[in-house]
Every structure is written in structure tokens, then in C-alpha cells.
Amino acid sequence: SRPILDMSYSRHFLDFQGSSIPSSMKKLVVTKLSQNFREAVTLQQDSPVPLPGDGDLLVRNRFVGINASDINYSAGRYDASVKPPFDIGFEGVGEVVALGLSASADYTVGQAVAYVKAGSFAEYTVVPARQAVPLPSVKPEFLTLMVSGATAYLSLKELGDLSEGKKVLVTAAAGGTGQFAVQLAKKAKCHVIGTCSSDEKGGFLKSIGCDHTINYKTENVESVLRKDYPEGVDVVYESVGGKMFDSALNALAIKGRLIVIGFIAGYQNPTGLQPIKAELLPAKLLKKSASIRGFFLNHYLSDYKMALQHLLKMYERGDLVCEVDFGDMSPEGKFTGLESVFRAVDYMYMGKNIGKIVVELPHSVSSKL
């Protein structure tokens, strides 16, 4: 470890409390574009710990979130111009261990923060202070809100047009973002239907207010919806794609809205998207005056802080369940350390998780924080 001095009048205002920041760290780096996460990503053992600039925070990550889109990112599907190597991981929660001088106007060393920024799969990440979200404490539950909660909140608010009595179908309802779509639709006094892959997940969904669960492993989703909702459903929160998309589309009511927030069924495929029966799409939409809307969180960043503050208040009031899955029930146990990110991604694609998958990064460095 290098000694850290009070450098508050120089370019970097570093950790004056004397906790030791090492000079090197572990981080995950995309070294090859592939939809196979294990092929695409390498664990680097001795990357230099980055220094914060004037308006930056250096965050020691304690919890990092796993997202279905991590595979899209490592496959190069978001920006074809970005070539490996590049950092990966979208969100983290941790403590500020160093900061730039102008960042010190709003933040202090030891403060708990969350952030959404590429490069969270690392022991330390530099985060622009304006992008950080101050938190009352370092808790994994806060991480569930950063991407998963905000996606559900903003997409339903902007595109869902929810009102009392509307029927809302949530696919992959027990997952990281599905859990929030269920709860927010219930708070809007809607009737909520959730698809899931096990009775255990169905039990969790009922515990957070889901009115009707459909286990797609043992039931035919389309025939259940046709029988129980002959008039159709008003809003669909869809993240699966493929056959599930077709079933959801066929279940739309007159003037129904289908919101696409992902298509996880296609992310690990070499060809990407699983085929849907798109040639019938214009006729199906016309027949019902229905619509399909896509939602990508990056296009709604102007409302992001407002959404997050709202969700944080709901959680702190006890009005929102933020279910975290650390992989305790996975074959090799809890997801601890950056090396377990690979297992965590596999676990998500096997459809095992209930709630948001989170990896804990333990820190053994001597620290007064």
C-alpha cells in the first residue's frame, strides 16, 4: 500500500483519514467480444487503482449488481465502435475513499454512495460526483433500485398509463426488475399477473402482492391468459422475448400496450434475438388498436434522479420490497468476490434467481472506515 497524505490543496484531495488504498486492484475486463460471458471477460489481478480527477470520487465497491444486459455489453451489441479491452459492470454501492477538490464540496471520505456507470466490476471505480447518489448506508438493497427499480418505475410511468383496475402482465416477474413492476402496478391499484418458472417464485410473487401467478414450466401461458382474461390485458411489462413475447402480444386487450424492456431469451444466442411471429404484427396491432413501445433507461436519464429519490423514499418508508439474491442457494454458495461474477451471470441465465442478483466484494484492507 502507498501512504495517503492530506493533499486537499493539490490536484487530488485523497483519503485524509489514513485508510490504506492499495496501488493495484482486481477488475473484470472484456478482452474479446462474445455472447459467452466467460469467453469474453477476463479477471485482471493487478490493474492500477485509478486516481479521481477534480470532480470525481474514488469508490471502494462493496456490492455490484448483475444485469441481463452485461452479456449484451460483453458481446459488443450496444456500441459497435467500442473495441476490447474495456471495463464492464454497470452499477455499484460502496464508500468514497478519495475524492477531487471540487467533489469535496458535496461529498466526504467514508460516505456511502451508489452509482450507474460502466466499470463497476472492479474493487475501486472512479465515479463523477454528479453521477453519484448519496445513501444513508452501504446496503445491497439500494443497489436493486439503481437500474432494475428505475427501469420499472420510469417505463411504467412514461409508457404504461396505469390506472385503477387495469390488468398488467409482468413476464419474468420474480426477477431483478420484475419484482418492482409487480409492486408499482399494485400501488397503482392494478390487477397484476406474473409469469415465473417455479412454485417458490410464485410464492414470492404472492408475498409482494401479485394477484395471479403463472408457472410457465408447468402451465401454458397463452391458454391460461385466454381462459382467465378473455378481454385481454391492458399493459405488458416484457423482458423475455421469443415465445413469451408472442404470447403476451396475443393477450393484449383493445388499446393494450406492450412495453419491451429486454429480451433475455436472445442474449446468449450467437444470432441474438429469438424469432417472433413478426409478419403478423401489423394486423394484430391494427385489430386491437394496440401498441408496442421499447424502453431503454439511457434515454430517460433526465428523469433518473427523480425516479431514484422516489424509490429510495418508498423503500425507507417500508413501502417497497427490494429482494436481493446473493446466490446462497447456488451449487457453490454465495457470490463473493469478483471471481464469482461469472457464476452469478450463469445463475441468472439459468433462471434461478428470486430478486436482484448481487455480488459482495469483501475488503480486508486495513481501514478506519
Coordinates of N, CA, C and O in Angstrom, one line a residue, residues 15 22 30-31 70 75 95 145 189 198 224 227 231 313 319 353:
D15 N -7.7 10.4 0.5 CA -8.3 9.9 1.8 C -7.5 10.4 3.0 O -6.4 9.8 3.4
P22 N -4.7 0.6 -1.8 CA -3.6 -0.1 -2.4 C -3.3 0.5 -3.8 O -4.1 1.3 -4.3
V30 N -13.5 -6.8 -20.5 CA -13.9 -7.5 -21.7 C -12.6 -7.5 -22.6 O -12.2 -6.5 -23.0
T31 N -12.1 -8.7 -22.9 CA -10.9 -8.8 -23.7 C -11.2 -9.4 -25.1 O -10.4 -9.4 -26.0
D70 N -25.4 -7.3 -19.1 CA -24.0 -7.5 -19.0 C -23.5 -8.3 -20.2 O -22.4 -8.0 -20.8
A75 N -20.8 -8.7 -25.5 CA -20.8 -9.1 -26.9 C -20.7 -8.0 -27.8 O -20.7 -8.2 -29.1
E95 N -18.2 2.8 -0.5 CA -17.8 4.1 0.2 C -16.8 4.9 -0.6 O -16.0 4.4 -1.3
L145 N -32.3 -0.8 -6.8 CA -33.1 0.3 -7.3 C -32.4 1.0 -8.5 O -33.1 1.7 -9.3
K189 N -53.1 0.3 -8.1 CA -54.4 -0.4 -7.9 C -54.8 -1.2 -9.2 O -55.9 -1.3 -9.5
S198 N -41.1 -21.3 -11.2 CA -41.2 -22.3 -10.1 C -42.3 -21.8 -9.2 O -42.7 -20.7 -9.1
V224 N -53.7 -20.1 -20.5 CA -54.2 -19.6 -19.2 C -54.7 -18.1 -19.3 O -55.8 -17.8 -18.8
K227 N -58.1 -18.1 -21.2 CA -59.2 -18.6 -20.4 C -59.6 -17.6 -19.2 O -60.7 -17.3 -19.0
E231 N -61.0 -10.9 -22.2 CA -60.9 -9.5 -22.7 C -59.5 -9.0 -23.0 O -59.3 -7.9 -23.5
K313 N -37.2 6.7 -1.1 CA -38.2 7.1 -0.1 C -39.2 6.0 0.2 O -39.5 5.7 1.3
D319 N -42.4 0.7 2.1 CA -43.5 0.5 1.0 C -43.0 -0.3 -0.2 O -43.7 -0.5 -1.1
N353 N -32.7 -17.1 -10.0 CA -32.8 -16.0 -9.0 C -34.2 -15.6 -8.7 O -35.1 -15.6 -9.5

